[in-house]
Coordinates of C-alpha atoms in Angstrom, one line a residue:
Chain A
M51 CA 3.8 11.0 -0.4
M52 CA 1.3 8.6 0.8
E53 CA -0.3 10.3 3.8
D54 CA -3.6 9.9 5.4
E55 CA -5.9 12.9 6.3
Q56 CA -3.8 13.5 9.5
G57 CA -0.8 13.9 7.3
R58 CA 0.7 10.6 8.8
K59 CA 2.8 8.4 6.4
G60 CA 1.7 5.1 5.8
V61 CA 3.9 2.4 7.7
I62 CA 5.1 -0.7 5.9
L63 CA 6.7 -3.8 7.9
A64 CA 9.1 -5.6 5.6
V65 CA 10.0 -9.0 6.9
D66 CA 13.0 -10.9 5.2
D67 CA 15.9 -12.8 6.6
A68 CA 18.2 -11.3 3.8
P69 CA 19.1 -7.8 4.6
E70 CA 19.6 -6.9 0.8
N71 CA 16.2 -7.8 0.1
L72 CA 14.9 -5.4 2.7
D73 CA 17.3 -2.6 1.4
V74 CA 15.6 -3.1 -2.1
I75 CA 12.0 -2.7 -0.3
K76 CA 13.2 0.2 1.7
S77 CA 14.8 1.9 -1.7
I78 CA 11.5 1.6 -3.4
L79 CA 9.1 2.7 -0.8
V80 CA 10.8 5.4 1.1
P81 CA 10.1 8.3 1.4
E82 CA 6.5 7.8 0.4
Y83 CA 6.0 5.4 3.5
T84 CA 7.9 4.7 6.7
V85 CA 9.5 1.3 6.2
K86 CA 10.0 -1.0 9.3
R87 CA 12.5 -3.9 9.0
A88 CA 12.2 -7.3 10.7
A89 CA 15.0 -10.0 9.9
S90 CA 12.8 -12.8 11.6
G91 CA 9.3 -14.0 12.1
S92 CA 9.5 -13.6 15.8
V93 CA 10.6 -9.9 15.6
A94 CA 8.1 -9.2 13.0
L95 CA 5.1 -10.5 15.2
K96 CA 6.5 -8.7 18.0
I97 CA 6.6 -5.4 15.9
A98 CA 3.2 -6.1 14.4
E99 CA 1.6 -6.3 17.9
T100 CA 3.0 -3.5 19.6
Q101 CA 3.4 -1.0 16.7
P102 CA 0.7 -2.3 14.1
P103 CA 1.8 -1.3 10.6
D104 CA -0.7 -0.6 7.6
L105 CA 0.6 -3.5 5.6
I106 CA 3.1 -6.4 6.0
L107 CA 5.4 -7.5 3.1
L108 CA 6.4 -11.1 4.1
D109 CA 9.1 -13.4 2.7
I110 CA 8.3 -17.0 2.9
M111 CA 11.5 -19.0 3.4
M112 CA 13.0 -18.1 6.4
P113 CA 14.7 -20.1 9.4
D114 CA 13.2 -20.9 12.4
M115 CA 9.7 -19.3 11.6
D116 CA 8.8 -19.3 8.0
G117 CA 6.5 -16.8 6.3
Y118 CA 3.3 -19.1 6.4
E119 CA 3.8 -19.5 10.3
V120 CA 4.0 -15.9 10.7
C121 CA 0.9 -15.1 8.7
R122 CA -0.9 -17.8 10.4
K123 CA 0.1 -16.1 14.1
L124 CA -0.9 -12.6 12.6
K125 CA -4.4 -13.9 11.6
E126 CA -4.9 -15.7 14.9
S127 CA -4.3 -12.4 17.0
K128 CA -7.1 -9.8 17.1
A129 CA -4.7 -6.8 17.1
T130 CA -2.9 -8.1 13.8
R131 CA -5.5 -9.9 11.9
D132 CA -6.7 -6.8 9.8
I133 CA -3.3 -5.9 8.8
P134 CA -3.2 -6.9 5.0
V135 CA -0.2 -9.2 4.3
I136 CA 1.5 -9.6 1.1
F137 CA 4.1 -12.3 0.5
V138 CA 7.0 -11.4 -1.4
T139 CA 8.9 -14.3 -2.7
A140 CA 11.2 -15.8 -5.5
M141 CA 8.5 -18.2 -6.4
S142 CA 9.5 -21.9 -6.7
Q143 CA 8.0 -25.4 -6.4
T144 CA 8.6 -25.3 -2.5
E145 CA 6.0 -22.4 -2.3
D146 CA 2.4 -22.9 -2.7
E147 CA 0.6 -19.8 -3.7
A148 CA -2.7 -21.1 -2.9
L149 CA -1.6 -22.1 0.8
G150 CA -0.5 -18.4 1.4
L151 CA -3.8 -17.0 0.1
D152 CA -5.8 -19.7 2.2
M153 CA -4.0 -18.2 5.1
G154 CA -5.4 -14.8 4.5
A155 CA -2.5 -13.1 2.8
V156 CA -3.9 -10.6 0.2
D157 CA -1.5 -10.9 -2.5
Y158 CA 2.0 -12.1 -4.0
I159 CA 4.6 -10.1 -5.4
A160 CA 7.6 -11.9 -7.0
K161 CA 11.2 -11.2 -6.7
P162 CA 13.2 -9.8 -8.2
L163 CA 10.9 -6.8 -7.4
R164 CA 9.8 -4.2 -9.8
P165 CA 9.3 -0.9 -8.3
P166 CA 6.2 0.1 -9.9
I167 CA 4.6 -3.1 -9.2
L168 CA 5.5 -3.1 -5.6
R169 CA 4.4 0.5 -5.2
A170 CA 1.1 -0.2 -6.9
R171 CA 0.1 -3.3 -4.9
V172 CA 1.2 -1.6 -1.6
R173 CA -1.1 1.4 -2.6
T174 CA -3.9 -0.8 -3.6
H175 CA -4.0 -3.1 -0.6
I176 CA -3.7 -0.1 1.8
A177 CA -6.5 1.7 0.2
M178 CA -8.7 -1.5 0.3
A179 CA -7.9 -2.1 4.0
D180 CA -9.0 1.6 4.4
G181 CA -12.2 1.0 2.7
V182 CA -13.0 -2.1 4.6
R183 CA -12.3 -0.2 7.8
Q184 CA -14.4 2.7 6.9
L185 CA -17.2 0.3 5.8
A186 CA -17.0 -1.4 9.3
E187 CA -17.4 2.0 11.0
Q188 CA -20.4 3.0 8.8
N189 CA -22.0 -0.4 9.4
K190 CA -21.4 0.3 13.2
A191 CA -23.2 3.9 13.0
L192 CA -26.0 2.1 11.1
I193 CA -26.6 -0.5 13.9
D194 CA -26.3 2.2 16.4
A195 CA -28.9 4.2 14.6
A196 CA -31.2 1.0 14.3
R197 CA -30.8 0.5 18.0
L198 CA -31.8 4.0 18.8
R199 CA -34.8 3.7 16.8
E200 CA -36.0 0.5 18.5
D201 CA -35.3 2.3 21.9
V202 CA -37.5 5.1 20.8
E203 CA -40.2 2.6 19.6
H204 CA -40.0 0.8 22.9
I205 CA -40.3 4.2 24.8
T206 CA -43.6 5.1 22.7
R207 CA -45.3 1.7 22.8
H208 CA -44.4 0.5 26.5
D209 CA -43.2 3.4 28.7
L210 CA -45.7 5.9 27.6
K211 CA -48.8 3.6 28.4
G212 CA -48.2 3.6 32.2
P213 CA -48.7 7.4 32.7
L214 CA -51.5 7.2 29.8
N215 CA -53.5 4.8 31.8
V216 CA -53.3 7.3 34.9
I217 CA -54.5 9.9 32.5
I218 CA -57.4 7.9 31.1
G219 CA -58.2 6.4 34.6
T220 CA -58.3 9.6 36.7
P221 CA -60.8 11.6 34.8
Q222 CA -63.2 8.4 35.1
F223 CA -62.9 8.8 39.1
L224 CA -63.3 12.4 38.9
L225 CA -66.4 12.2 37.0
T226 CA -68.0 10.2 39.8
Q227 CA -67.4 13.0 42.2
D228 CA -70.2 15.3 43.3
G229 CA -70.1 19.2 43.1
L230 CA -68.3 19.5 39.7
S231 CA -69.9 22.3 37.3
D232 CA -71.0 21.3 33.9
K233 CA -67.9 23.1 32.5
Q234 CA -65.4 21.4 34.7
R235 CA -67.1 18.0 33.6
E236 CA -66.7 19.1 30.2
L237 CA -63.0 19.7 30.5
I238 CA -62.5 16.4 32.4
K239 CA -64.2 14.6 29.5
I240 CA -61.9 16.1 27.1
I241 CA -58.8 14.9 29.0
E242 CA -60.5 11.5 29.1
D243 CA -61.1 11.5 25.3
S244 CA -57.6 12.8 24.4
G245 CA -56.2 10.1 26.5
Y246 CA -57.9 7.4 24.5
R247 CA -57.0 9.0 21.3
M248 CA -53.6 8.9 22.3
L249 CA -54.0 5.1 23.3
E250 CA -55.5 4.3 20.2
M251 CA -52.5 6.0 18.1
I252 CA -50.0 4.1 20.1
N253 CA -51.8 0.8 19.6
R254 CA -52.2 1.3 15.9
S255 CA -48.5 2.3 15.6
L256 CA -47.6 -0.8 17.2
D257 CA -49.5 -2.8 14.9
I258 CA -48.3 -0.9 12.0
F259 CA -44.6 -1.7 13.4
K260 CA -45.3 -5.3 13.5
M261 CA -46.6 -5.5 10.1
E262 CA -43.7 -3.6 8.8
N263 CA -41.2 -5.9 10.3
G264 CA -43.2 -9.0 9.3
I265 CA -43.9 -10.2 12.9
Y266 CA -47.8 -9.4 12.9
E267 CA -49.4 -12.7 13.8
F268 CA -52.4 -12.6 11.5
K269 CA -55.3 -14.8 12.8
P270 CA -57.9 -15.0 10.1
E271 CA -61.4 -15.9 11.1
R272 CA -64.5 -16.3 8.9
I273 CA -66.3 -12.9 9.1
D274 CA -69.0 -10.8 7.5
L275 CA -67.1 -8.1 5.5
L276 CA -70.3 -6.4 4.8
A277 CA -71.3 -5.9 8.3
V278 CA -67.9 -4.3 9.0
M279 CA -68.3 -2.0 6.2
R280 CA -71.9 -1.1 7.6
G281 CA -70.5 -0.3 10.8
V282 CA -67.9 2.0 9.2
I283 CA -70.5 3.8 7.5
T284 CA -72.5 4.3 10.3
E285 CA -69.7 5.9 12.3
L286 CA -68.8 8.3 9.4
A287 CA -72.7 9.2 9.0
S288 CA -72.1 12.7 10.3
A289 CA -69.2 13.5 7.9
V290 CA -71.2 12.0 5.1
S291 CA -74.3 14.2 5.7
A292 CA -72.1 17.3 6.5
K293 CA -70.9 17.0 2.9
K294 CA -74.0 16.1 1.5
V295 CA -72.4 13.1 -0.2
H296 CA -74.6 10.4 -1.9
L297 CA -73.3 7.2 -0.7
S298 CA -74.2 3.7 -2.2
L299 CA -73.3 0.3 -1.1
L300 CA -73.4 -2.3 -3.6
V301 CA -72.9 -6.2 -3.9
D302 CA -72.2 -7.5 -7.4
G303 CA -73.6 -4.0 -8.6
R304 CA -76.9 -4.4 -6.9
E305 CA -78.2 -2.5 -3.7
T306 CA -77.7 -4.7 -0.6
A307 CA -80.6 -6.5 1.3
D308 CA -80.4 -6.0 4.9
N309 CA -79.6 -9.6 5.7
Q310 CA -77.0 -10.0 3.2
Q311 CA -73.8 -11.2 4.1
V312 CA -70.1 -11.5 2.5
E313 CA -68.0 -13.9 4.1
A314 CA -64.2 -13.3 4.1
L315 CA -61.2 -14.8 5.8
A316 CA -59.7 -11.9 7.9
E317 CA -59.5 -10.0 11.1
P318 CA -62.5 -7.9 11.7
L319 CA -60.5 -5.1 13.7
L320 CA -57.9 -4.9 10.9
C321 CA -60.7 -4.5 8.1
H322 CA -62.6 -1.9 10.2
S323 CA -59.3 0.2 10.6
M324 CA -58.6 -0.2 6.8
F325 CA -62.1 0.5 5.5
S326 CA -62.5 3.3 8.0
N327 CA -59.2 4.8 6.9
L328 CA -60.1 4.5 3.1
C329 CA -63.8 5.9 3.4
K330 CA -62.7 8.9 5.6
N331 CA -60.2 9.7 2.9
A332 CA -63.0 9.4 0.1
I333 CA -65.3 11.5 2.0
E334 CA -62.7 14.1 2.5
A335 CA -61.4 14.1 -1.1
S336 CA -65.1 13.8 -2.4
P337 CA -66.5 17.3 -3.7
H338 CA -69.5 18.5 -1.8
G339 CA -72.8 16.7 -2.9
D340 CA -70.9 14.3 -5.0
R341 CA -71.7 10.6 -5.3
L342 CA -69.4 8.1 -3.5
S343 CA -70.1 4.4 -4.3
I344 CA -68.8 1.4 -2.1
S345 CA -69.0 -2.0 -4.1
F346 CA -68.2 -5.6 -3.3
D347 CA -67.7 -7.7 -6.3
L348 CA -67.7 -11.6 -5.5
G349 CA -65.4 -13.5 -7.8
P350 CA -62.7 -16.0 -6.8
A351 CA -61.9 -13.3 -4.4
I352 CA -63.7 -10.3 -2.9
V353 CA -62.9 -7.0 -4.5
V354 CA -64.2 -3.9 -2.5
S355 CA -64.1 -0.6 -4.6
I356 CA -64.2 2.5 -3.0
D357 CA -65.0 5.2 -5.7
N358 CA -65.2 8.9 -4.9
G359 CA -65.1 12.2 -6.9
G360 CA -61.9 14.2 -7.1
E361 CA -58.5 13.1 -8.4
V362 CA -55.3 12.2 -6.6
P363 CA -52.8 14.7 -7.6
E364 CA -50.4 13.6 -10.5
A365 CA -47.4 14.0 -8.6
I366 CA -48.3 11.6 -5.6
R367 CA -49.9 8.8 -7.6
A368 CA -46.8 6.7 -7.8
H369 CA -46.2 7.1 -4.2
F370 CA -49.7 6.9 -3.0
F371 CA -49.3 4.0 -0.7
E372 CA -45.8 5.0 0.6
K373 CA -45.4 6.2 4.5
F374 CA -45.8 9.9 5.2
V375 CA -47.1 10.8 1.8
T376 CA -50.0 13.1 1.9
A377 CA -51.9 15.3 -0.6
G378 CA -51.6 18.4 1.4
K379 CA -54.1 17.6 3.9
R380 CA -53.3 20.0 6.9
E381 CA -54.0 17.0 9.4
G382 CA -53.0 14.3 7.4
T383 CA -50.5 11.9 9.0
G384 CA -49.7 10.3 5.7
L385 CA -50.2 6.9 7.5
G386 CA -54.0 6.3 6.4
T387 CA -53.4 4.6 2.9
Y388 CA -49.9 3.2 4.1
S389 CA -51.7 1.4 6.9
A390 CA -54.4 0.3 4.5
M391 CA -51.8 -1.2 2.4
L392 CA -50.0 -3.0 5.2
I393 CA -53.4 -4.4 6.6
A394 CA -54.2 -5.6 3.0
R395 CA -50.9 -7.2 2.7
T396 CA -50.9 -8.6 6.2
Q397 CA -54.3 -10.5 5.2
K398 CA -52.8 -12.1 2.1
G399 CA -54.7 -9.4 -0.1
S400 CA -53.8 -6.4 -2.0
I401 CA -54.6 -2.9 -2.7
A402 CA -54.6 -0.8 -5.9
L403 CA -55.4 2.9 -7.0
D404 CA -57.5 3.1 -10.0
T405 CA -57.3 6.9 -11.7
S406 CA -58.5 5.7 -15.2
V407 CA -61.8 7.7 -15.0
P408 CA -61.0 11.4 -15.1
G409 CA -62.2 13.3 -12.2
R410 CA -62.6 10.2 -10.0
T411 CA -60.7 8.1 -7.6
C412 CA -61.2 4.5 -7.1
L413 CA -59.5 2.3 -4.5
R414 CA -59.7 -1.5 -4.7
V415 CA -58.9 -3.8 -1.9
T416 CA -58.7 -7.6 -2.8
L417 CA -59.2 -10.1 0.1
S418 CA -59.7 -13.8 0.3
R419 CA -63.1 -15.2 0.1
S420 CA -64.3 -17.8 2.6
F421 CA -66.7 -20.3 1.0
I422 CA -69.2 -22.0 3.1
V423 CA -68.9 -25.5 3.0
Chain B
A487 CA 20.6 1.4 -21.5
L488 CA 18.8 4.2 -20.0
L489 CA 18.2 4.8 -16.6
R490 CA 15.0 6.1 -15.3
W491 CA 16.2 9.0 -12.9
I492 CA 13.9 10.2 -10.4
P493 CA 13.0 13.8 -10.9
P494 CA 15.4 16.1 -8.9
G495 CA 14.0 17.4 -5.8
N496 CA 11.6 14.5 -5.2
R497 CA 13.7 12.6 -2.9
N498 CA 15.9 13.4 0.2
L499 CA 18.6 11.3 -1.4
P500 CA 21.5 11.1 -2.0
E501 CA 23.4 11.7 1.1
S502 CA 26.5 13.2 -0.5
A503 CA 27.4 14.9 -3.7
A504 CA 29.7 11.7 -4.5
E505 CA 26.6 9.5 -4.6
A506 CA 24.5 11.9 -6.7
P507 CA 23.0 10.0 -9.9
D508 CA 24.6 11.0 -13.1
E509 CA 22.3 13.2 -14.4
A510 CA 23.9 13.6 -17.8
P511 CA 21.7 14.0 -20.8
G512 CA 20.9 10.4 -22.1
G513 CA 21.5 9.1 -18.4
A514 CA 24.0 6.6 -19.6
T515 CA 25.7 4.4 -16.9
T516 CA 28.9 6.2 -16.8
V517 CA 29.0 6.1 -13.2
L518 CA 29.7 2.4 -13.0
P519 CA 32.1 0.5 -15.2
E520 CA 30.9 -2.7 -16.8
M521 CA 30.2 -5.4 -14.3
P522 CA 30.4 -8.9 -15.8
G523 CA 27.5 -11.2 -14.4
I524 CA 25.4 -8.2 -13.2
D525 CA 22.8 -5.7 -15.2
T526 CA 23.6 -2.5 -13.4
A527 CA 21.4 -0.7 -15.2
D528 CA 18.5 -2.9 -14.1
G529 CA 19.7 -2.8 -10.7
I530 CA 20.0 1.0 -10.2
A531 CA 16.5 1.2 -11.8
R532 CA 15.3 -1.0 -9.1
M533 CA 16.8 1.2 -6.5
T534 CA 14.9 4.0 -8.0
G535 CA 18.0 5.4 -9.7
N536 CA 20.1 5.8 -6.5
V537 CA 23.7 4.8 -7.7
G538 CA 24.9 5.0 -4.2
A539 CA 22.3 3.2 -2.5
Y540 CA 22.9 0.2 -5.2
L541 CA 26.6 0.1 -4.6
R542 CA 26.1 -0.3 -0.8
L543 CA 23.5 -3.0 -1.7
L544 CA 26.1 -4.7 -4.0
S545 CA 28.5 -4.5 -1.0
K546 CA 26.2 -6.0 1.3
F547 CA 25.6 -8.8 -0.9
A548 CA 29.4 -9.6 -1.2
D549 CA 29.7 -9.3 2.6
N550 CA 26.7 -11.6 3.4
Q551 CA 26.5 -14.1 0.4
E552 CA 30.2 -14.6 0.2
N553 CA 29.9 -18.2 1.9
T554 CA 26.4 -19.2 0.7
V555 CA 27.5 -22.0 -1.6
A556 CA 30.0 -23.2 0.9
E557 CA 27.2 -23.4 3.6
I558 CA 25.1 -25.1 1.2
R559 CA 27.7 -27.8 0.5
K560 CA 28.0 -28.2 4.4
A561 CA 24.4 -28.7 4.8
V562 CA 24.3 -31.1 2.1
E563 CA 27.1 -33.2 3.8
R564 CA 25.3 -33.4 7.1
G565 CA 22.1 -34.4 5.5
D566 CA 20.3 -31.0 6.2
T567 CA 18.4 -30.5 2.7
E568 CA 16.1 -28.2 4.4
T569 CA 18.6 -25.7 5.2
A570 CA 20.6 -26.3 1.9
T571 CA 17.2 -25.6 -0.1
R572 CA 16.3 -22.3 1.8
L573 CA 19.9 -21.0 1.4
A574 CA 19.7 -21.8 -2.3
H575 CA 16.3 -20.0 -2.4
T576 CA 17.5 -17.1 -0.7
L577 CA 20.6 -16.9 -2.9
K578 CA 18.3 -17.1 -5.8
G579 CA 15.9 -14.3 -4.5
V580 CA 19.1 -11.7 -3.5
A581 CA 20.7 -12.6 -6.8
G582 CA 17.4 -11.4 -8.7
N583 CA 17.2 -8.4 -6.6
I584 CA 20.8 -7.2 -7.4
S585 CA 20.2 -8.0 -10.9
A586 CA 22.9 -11.0 -11.2
A587 CA 20.6 -13.1 -13.6
S588 CA 23.1 -16.1 -14.3
L589 CA 23.5 -16.3 -10.5
Q590 CA 19.7 -16.1 -10.1
Q591 CA 19.3 -18.8 -12.7
V592 CA 22.0 -21.3 -11.2
G593 CA 20.6 -20.6 -7.9
H594 CA 17.0 -21.6 -9.0
A595 CA 18.4 -24.6 -10.7
L596 CA 20.4 -25.7 -7.4
E597 CA 17.3 -25.0 -5.2
A598 CA 15.3 -27.4 -7.7
V599 CA 17.8 -30.4 -7.5
L600 CA 18.0 -30.2 -3.8
K601 CA 14.0 -30.1 -3.6
E602 CA 13.7 -32.9 -5.9
G603 CA 16.7 -34.9 -4.4
K604 CA 18.4 -35.4 -7.9
T605 CA 21.8 -36.0 -6.2
E606 CA 23.6 -36.8 -9.6
K607 CA 23.3 -33.0 -10.6
L608 CA 24.0 -31.7 -7.1
E609 CA 27.7 -31.6 -7.3
D610 CA 27.9 -30.1 -10.7
L611 CA 25.4 -27.3 -9.7
M612 CA 27.3 -26.6 -6.7
T613 CA 30.5 -26.0 -8.6
S614 CA 28.7 -23.7 -11.2
A615 CA 27.0 -21.9 -8.1
A616 CA 30.4 -21.2 -6.4
Q617 CA 31.9 -20.3 -9.6
E618 CA 29.2 -17.7 -10.5
L619 CA 29.0 -16.5 -7.1
E620 CA 32.7 -15.9 -7.0
R621 CA 32.7 -14.1 -10.4
V622 CA 29.9 -11.8 -9.2
I623 CA 31.6 -10.9 -5.8
A624 CA 34.9 -10.4 -7.6
T625 CA 33.3 -8.0 -10.0
I626 CA 31.6 -6.2 -7.1
R627 CA 34.8 -5.8 -5.3
T628 CA 36.5 -4.1 -8.3
V629 CA 34.1 -1.3 -8.1
R630 CA 33.7 -1.2 -4.4
Q631 CA 33.8 2.2 -3.0
Q632 CA 36.8 3.2 -1.0
P633 CA 35.8 3.2 2.7
S634 CA 35.3 6.8 3.6
P635 CA 38.4 8.6 4.8
A636 CA 38.9 8.2 8.5
A637 CA 36.6 10.4 10.5
S638 CA 36.8 13.7 9.5
G639 CA 34.1 14.9 11.8
T640 CA 34.7 17.7 14.3
S641 CA 31.6 17.5 16.5
S642 CA 31.6 16.8 20.2
F643 CA 29.4 14.2 22.0
A644 CA 27.2 17.1 23.0
D645 CA 26.7 18.2 19.5
V646 CA 25.6 14.8 18.1
L647 CA 23.4 14.0 21.3
P648 CA 20.1 15.3 19.8
G649 CA 20.9 13.3 16.6
L650 CA 21.4 10.1 18.8
H651 CA 18.1 10.7 20.6
K652 CA 16.5 10.7 17.3
L653 CA 18.6 7.7 16.3
R654 CA 17.0 5.8 19.4
D655 CA 13.7 6.8 18.5
L656 CA 14.0 5.3 14.8
L657 CA 15.6 2.1 16.3
T658 CA 12.9 1.5 18.6
Q659 CA 10.6 1.8 15.8
Y660 CA 12.5 -0.5 13.8
D661 CA 12.7 2.3 11.0
S662 CA 14.8 1.6 8.0
E663 CA 15.9 5.3 8.1
A664 CA 17.9 4.7 11.0
E665 CA 20.8 3.4 8.9
D666 CA 20.9 6.6 7.0
L667 CA 20.8 8.9 10.2
L668 CA 23.6 6.8 11.6
S669 CA 25.7 7.4 8.5
D670 CA 25.2 11.1 8.9
I671 CA 26.1 10.9 12.6
L672 CA 29.1 8.8 11.9
G673 CA 30.6 11.6 9.5
Q674 CA 30.2 14.2 12.2
V675 CA 31.7 12.7 15.2
S676 CA 35.5 13.0 16.2
D677 CA 35.8 11.0 19.5
P678 CA 37.4 7.7 18.6
A679 CA 35.6 6.0 21.5
V680 CA 32.2 7.3 20.5
L681 CA 33.0 6.4 16.8
A682 CA 33.7 2.9 17.8
S683 CA 30.7 2.1 19.7
L684 CA 28.5 3.7 16.8
K685 CA 30.5 1.4 14.3
V686 CA 29.2 -1.5 16.5
V687 CA 25.7 -0.2 16.4
Q688 CA 26.1 0.1 12.5
G689 CA 27.3 -3.6 12.3
Q690 CA 24.4 -4.6 14.0
L691 CA 21.9 -2.6 11.9
T692 CA 23.6 -4.3 8.9
R693 CA 22.1 -7.6 10.5
D694 CA 18.9 -5.8 11.1
D695 CA 19.4 -6.2 14.9
F696 CA 17.5 -3.4 16.0
D697 CA 17.2 -4.7 19.6
G698 CA 21.1 -5.2 20.1
A699 CA 21.5 -1.6 18.5
V700 CA 19.3 0.0 21.1
V701 CA 21.3 -1.8 23.8
T702 CA 24.6 -0.5 22.4
L703 CA 23.4 3.1 21.9
D704 CA 21.8 3.0 25.5
S705 CA 25.1 1.9 26.9
L706 CA 27.1 4.6 25.0
M707 CA 24.8 7.1 26.0
G708 CA 24.8 6.2 29.5
K709 CA 28.6 6.2 29.7
L710 CA 28.9 9.7 28.2
A711 CA 25.9 11.5 29.5

């Protein structure tokens, strides 16, 4: 028997003004299916509307309302439009197959009926309609999930900022008060710093979100890329000295002069964030006392290479720039190289991992050059 | 010709032993005599091997289509080509479904000339259609089952009441199995008045008038409850 998961038999509505034809259909489809009978188009529409079947077998030439008209009305009504309709007809010149299919019928079956063909077509079209229904349900579930994600994003990006401003603002006020012990001041400072870190994280994830969705508005300006890198190196000075890393900064293979500039078309904050992430990673990955070189090569574009000792594990090389991929760093978010990649692309540039030299790792960022006219 | 019998135990048909498909080895059409104009083996196969259901189908055809060619002629005479064409089309379709191939062919030809307005061939075709229809109906009447002997049922109205409620359910669902349940109930009932009402319901079901059948049944059940 053709039953669904609930053990319910499939329901077919057969429409024909000749009872003999309905008897034949019944004989072929019962007991696998429940077969409802309608001798006219108007009765068929009433049944379809009030007791929707899984499929309709529809005669074309009937008095009063012909099959085309019945089909048209079925497709007009929201309650019945998704029920598959098969025309069952003794074909002739008076019937136009294309017309019926244009009206939304899924198939034609010729009289005299052949039981295996009728059964096979009915089974196929009920299965297809079920498939379409399941896809629609899955689509709805996916849309709901996406909406949920947007809601969560909205909460983290906007709703969290209000209370966070209080957390950042209140310590500043407290620190102006007299009578605080040094220990208390220190704790208040920790609250303030933590607030700023959280704000920074939220802001950064907002930019990443926009870049991921292609809605980040890139506003390039002519900047000195070398100055951005020098700033990053200054900020990381303590990490560099802690690891005793020998850092060199080169332009076209030569040590840089103090007044040297490298002009690029980019956004300074984005470049700062990208260089900062990549350099932090390089220092962390670098063996103690090893050399780390940062080189700018100026050709048609600017290529910034950050070369450090240590190897990226084989297993993650292919996924190096993907979200949430980390090389076992305990505090790694897996977002550093991912956001660097997004930033490079957002600025019409690119980023690549070079592991061709054994024991070393080199990241190459390519950005557009700005030629001073 | 071989019939494709349905494996036993796979269906809830037939309703009575007299209608049981012949399951003799080889499955020859020994149940039905030769019927000129009708390929009974093909027809029984279409009814999934149920000889009883096929005989009821033929009987229904004989009752419903007896006057079809006469009606076509009348429609032609009053200039209603549309109705004439539709009737010829229906005759063709039903003839095909009962496996009356030559009637199907003449019906097809008749439909075609009506559609194309070829009046010169119309008279000849209506004559051949009438002759072929008459031959098929005559041949059906020769093998028509004797009407079942006058009600042999012994059940009271109260006994069949649950069955009638079930019947009413099926009727409101336009369920094709209402007809079979009604036959069962008719075989059980003894009261002539109840029998008469149920025969009216049966007549309505023959025309697929489910709404009318519910009204008749409600009136019967209201009277006797």
